[in-house]
XYZ file of C-alpha atoms in Angstrom:
311
model
C 27.134 19.053 -6.939
C 23.975 21.162 -6.443
C 21.611 22.072 -9.273
C 22.810 25.726 -9.534
C 26.401 24.473 -9.586
C 25.565 22.062 -12.405
C 24.098 24.839 -14.512
C 27.024 27.139 -13.792
C 29.389 24.299 -14.688
C 27.577 23.877 -18.011
C 28.104 27.533 -18.854
C 31.777 27.614 -17.966
C 32.945 24.249 -19.250
C 35.023 24.972 -22.332
C 36.732 21.590 -22.254
C 33.620 19.511 -22.908
C 33.888 17.460 -26.152
C 32.029 18.782 -29.171
C 28.612 17.212 -29.592
C 28.597 14.642 -32.425
C 25.753 16.619 -33.979
C 28.198 19.475 -34.638
C 30.825 17.334 -36.339
C 31.165 17.030 -40.117
C 29.994 13.901 -41.925
C 32.651 12.715 -44.354
C 30.078 11.157 -46.684
C 28.447 14.543 -47.312
C 31.634 16.612 -47.722
C 30.769 17.406 -51.357
C 27.049 17.848 -50.715
C 26.628 20.906 -52.938
C 28.219 19.083 -55.884
C 25.774 16.157 -55.759
C 22.632 15.705 -57.820
C 19.286 16.081 -56.099
C 18.779 12.331 -56.253
C 22.162 11.665 -54.648
C 21.424 14.192 -51.896
C 18.117 12.467 -51.196
C 19.737 9.031 -51.215
C 22.345 10.193 -48.724
C 19.699 11.681 -46.453
C 17.695 8.466 -46.669
C 20.728 6.353 -45.835
C 21.445 8.497 -42.788
C 17.793 8.315 -41.670
C 18.386 4.601 -41.126
C 20.999 5.562 -38.545
C 18.240 7.299 -36.582
C 16.130 4.134 -36.484
C 19.064 2.068 -35.214
C 19.854 4.722 -32.607
C 16.342 4.425 -31.194
C 16.528 0.629 -31.096
C 19.592 0.876 -28.859
C 17.790 2.902 -26.161
C 14.489 1.001 -26.026
C 15.195 -0.611 -22.621
C 15.681 2.867 -21.107
C 12.555 4.200 -22.763
C 10.555 1.183 -21.551
C 11.633 1.821 -17.958
C 10.643 5.465 -18.315
C 7.246 4.418 -19.723
C 6.589 2.163 -16.719
C 7.474 4.918 -14.254
C 5.358 7.442 -16.151
C 2.409 5.018 -16.296
C 2.526 4.469 -12.533
C 2.521 8.206 -11.909
C -0.086 8.806 -14.595
C -2.496 6.385 -12.905
C -2.272 8.326 -9.680
C -2.972 11.623 -11.383
C 0.504 12.716 -12.411
C 1.374 14.637 -15.558
C 4.028 14.156 -18.224
C 5.820 17.339 -19.295
C 7.963 17.822 -22.394
C 10.464 20.704 -22.495
C 12.314 21.711 -25.632
C 13.447 24.549 -27.872
C 13.314 24.936 -31.636
C 12.762 21.683 -33.506
C 12.819 19.663 -30.287
C 10.172 21.859 -28.731
C 7.962 21.624 -31.804
C 8.209 17.830 -31.790
C 7.101 17.787 -28.161
C 4.126 20.012 -28.935
C 3.175 17.811 -31.892
C 3.300 14.611 -29.843
C 1.274 16.035 -26.961
C -1.356 17.551 -29.270
C -1.941 14.313 -31.162
C -2.653 12.327 -27.990
C -5.898 14.174 -27.335
C -7.895 12.977 -30.381
C -6.160 9.595 -30.688
C -6.639 8.511 -27.085
C -9.346 10.874 -25.794
C -6.691 12.172 -23.449
C -7.792 14.888 -21.091
C -6.157 18.284 -21.537
C -3.266 18.779 -19.159
C -2.158 15.150 -18.776
C 0.718 15.347 -21.283
C 1.871 18.946 -21.581
C 4.457 20.341 -23.991
C 6.483 23.472 -23.210
C 8.495 25.222 -25.923
C 11.029 28.002 -25.433
C 9.554 31.212 -26.766
C 5.962 30.058 -26.289
C 3.349 29.574 -29.004
C 5.063 32.047 -31.329
C 7.995 29.635 -31.587
C 5.775 26.997 -33.191
C 5.688 28.809 -36.522
C 8.582 31.254 -36.280
C 12.113 30.667 -35.083
C 12.720 32.278 -31.685
C 16.260 31.008 -31.408
C 17.438 33.151 -28.504
C 14.629 31.844 -26.272
C 16.523 28.615 -25.752
C 19.318 30.482 -23.918
C 17.128 31.382 -20.933
C 17.433 29.077 -17.927
C 14.975 31.357 -16.142
C 12.328 30.784 -18.803
C 12.825 27.042 -18.447
C 12.406 27.253 -14.693
C 9.262 29.345 -15.133
C 7.836 26.798 -17.593
C 8.363 24.043 -15.026
C 6.787 25.980 -12.168
C 3.703 23.744 -12.214
C 5.597 20.449 -12.148
C 4.912 18.359 -9.039
C 6.318 15.290 -7.273
C 4.002 12.866 -9.092
C 5.048 14.163 -12.518
C 7.599 13.167 -15.152
C 9.642 15.865 -16.920
C 11.317 15.017 -20.226
C 13.879 17.389 -21.679
C 14.330 17.317 -25.455
C 17.621 18.741 -26.713
C 19.730 17.297 -29.505
C 22.861 18.960 -28.102
C 22.016 18.071 -24.516
C 23.153 21.572 -23.534
C 20.108 23.837 -24.048
C 19.815 26.286 -21.112
C 15.994 26.439 -21.305
C 15.810 22.667 -20.943
C 18.388 22.737 -18.158
C 16.387 25.271 -16.181
C 13.228 23.186 -16.603
C 14.861 19.910 -15.572
C 16.508 21.562 -12.577
C 13.195 22.965 -11.364
C 11.404 19.663 -11.995
C 14.006 17.705 -10.049
C 13.772 20.147 -7.143
C 9.989 19.592 -7.152
C 10.507 15.839 -6.771
C 9.544 14.857 -10.332
C 11.333 12.093 -12.223
C 13.392 13.558 -15.041
C 14.715 12.400 -18.402
C 16.887 13.921 -21.102
C 16.657 12.857 -24.746
C 19.704 14.029 -26.684
C 22.170 12.961 -29.351
C 25.192 13.851 -27.244
C 26.971 11.285 -25.032
C 28.678 14.204 -23.273
C 25.504 16.224 -22.640
C 26.080 18.866 -19.984
C 22.507 18.460 -18.741
C 22.798 14.707 -18.179
C 23.364 15.069 -14.399
C 19.924 16.687 -14.135
C 18.214 13.604 -15.586
C 17.300 10.321 -13.908
C 17.246 8.884 -17.437
C 19.976 10.071 -19.798
C 18.706 8.749 -23.138
C 21.442 9.233 -25.717
C 20.612 8.681 -29.390
C 23.767 7.838 -31.320
C 22.808 9.658 -34.512
C 26.265 11.147 -35.066
C 27.099 13.902 -37.524
C 24.362 15.327 -39.727
C 24.394 15.356 -43.539
C 24.173 19.140 -43.249
C 26.591 19.920 -40.432
C 24.823 20.991 -37.261
C 21.317 20.742 -38.741
C 19.702 18.661 -36.004
C 16.292 18.913 -37.685
C 17.555 15.920 -39.685
C 18.705 12.646 -38.047
C 18.687 13.872 -34.462
C 15.126 15.151 -34.778
C 13.981 12.023 -36.617
C 15.283 9.846 -33.786
C 13.737 12.163 -31.202
C 10.363 11.942 -32.951
C 10.568 8.144 -32.936
C 11.324 8.136 -29.213
C 8.332 10.388 -28.548
C 6.066 8.245 -30.751
C 7.166 5.143 -28.889
C 7.064 6.638 -25.411
C 3.611 8.179 -25.660
C 2.028 5.239 -27.496
C 3.430 2.717 -25.017
C 2.272 4.961 -22.164
C -1.269 5.063 -23.534
C -1.254 1.266 -23.969
C -0.044 0.836 -20.390
C -2.826 2.980 -18.920
C -5.616 1.230 -20.839
C -6.259 3.654 -23.672
C -6.179 0.844 -26.247
C -7.599 -2.654 -26.555
C -5.621 -5.157 -28.611
C -4.228 -2.953 -31.384
C -7.376 -0.849 -31.663
C -7.811 2.846 -30.858
C -10.785 2.311 -28.601
C -10.536 5.793 -27.057
C -10.483 7.657 -30.366
C -12.604 10.824 -30.374
C -15.038 10.919 -33.323
C -14.863 14.618 -34.178
C -15.412 14.331 -37.946
C -16.984 12.024 -40.521
C -13.774 10.078 -41.078
C -13.410 9.345 -37.373
C -17.099 8.539 -36.944
C -16.753 5.897 -39.641
C -13.573 4.667 -37.984
C -15.292 4.171 -34.615
C -17.987 2.045 -36.256
C -15.338 0.030 -38.086
C -13.370 -0.480 -34.857
C -16.516 -1.674 -33.097
C -17.172 -4.144 -35.933
C -13.574 -5.413 -35.681
C -13.707 -5.689 -31.889
C -17.074 -7.434 -31.617
C -17.916 -9.134 -34.907
C -21.128 -7.086 -35.183
C -22.363 -6.168 -38.643
C -22.439 -2.528 -39.671
C -26.060 -1.828 -38.785
C -25.792 -3.462 -35.373
C -22.555 -1.612 -34.620
C -24.124 1.735 -35.510
C -27.135 0.968 -33.306
C -25.046 -0.113 -30.314
C -22.698 2.827 -30.617
C -25.689 5.151 -30.622
C -27.116 3.467 -27.527
C -23.743 3.911 -25.822
C -23.733 7.622 -26.554
C -20.812 7.228 -28.922
C -18.653 5.662 -26.193
C -16.690 3.083 -28.137
C -15.213 1.296 -25.114
C -18.614 1.035 -23.480
C -20.034 -0.495 -26.653
C -17.185 -3.029 -26.863
C -17.573 -4.152 -23.249
C -21.348 -4.308 -23.644
C -21.172 -6.497 -26.749
C -18.291 -8.753 -25.747
C -19.269 -8.998 -22.093
C -22.962 -9.604 -22.712
C -23.832 -6.570 -20.578
C -26.212 -3.674 -20.794
C -24.693 -0.379 -21.852
C -25.034 1.003 -18.339
C -23.474 -2.064 -16.724
C -20.577 -1.880 -19.187
C -20.064 1.806 -18.425
C -19.963 1.143 -14.672
C -17.574 -1.778 -15.085
C -15.193 0.362 -17.120
C -15.325 3.070 -14.466
C -14.423 0.474 -11.821
C -11.375 -0.636 -13.834
C -9.841 2.678 -14.815
C -11.361 2.653 -18.289
C -9.345 -0.406 -19.361
C -11.359 -2.636 -21.712
C -9.292 -5.758 -21.071
C -9.650 -5.470 -17.298
C -13.378 -4.759 -17.571
C -13.963 -7.768 -19.802
C -11.940 -10.002 -17.473
C -14.146 -8.873 -14.587
C -17.305 -9.446 -16.663
C -16.275 -13.051 -17.317
C -16.066 -13.946 -13.618
């Protein structure tokens, strides 16, 4: 079936099973009669379902990470597409990668139906536009990865984006909480989170969104690890844009090298604030300039640079 046929089929299919996210949860049937504490306990219990749902799809996510890392190394981009809560979670994840990993703008890009206005105000009808999704994906190329985020798995905006991305030769993924997602045929990776019915029927900002956020946390962190943006469990690419982060970079350098505070501050200054350069210089017994060049030769990966320095 062609891409246009798939999208037409999604619109006209009235026999598709109801998404589990739209079903009613028996445990919360008397929600409005419960005390605040009991409501919170029920929500907390159901949040655990989200964690288990993510655990079940980790092999799929790991395969997607490896494909994304390979494309990332050759200059490709990761794109997130979503509407409403899903779109906002994509924007949040992409935005936080820049300061945490010194990620260049445009390497992980989030697209939300309705544009920037939808970040702070609901623009619910924007998700119904396949055309807007296609337009958002106009810049996706064959070396890219496009990830659709839609709890229902049926969002037209996401469908339009995934269709356009697939036509461009990108690898595609769908993250949903619906095993019968209409958009699944548009995805190379159909990642289904078995979160089931929500405590508040249909409110996918609850379990479905929690699971989605965990998938995004895991995917992007593992991707950054794979492409050398960390060393051990340290944020060696962190951007020191305020006093808290400047202190953190010194502390990371102390942890990574065993230098005392004064020596770490001095070396970091000599390295122009480049934490990875300072680490390779100290641990590899190299000048700052030699460490910088070695990192450049090894894609900025500290472990690879240090291995080369030891030979």
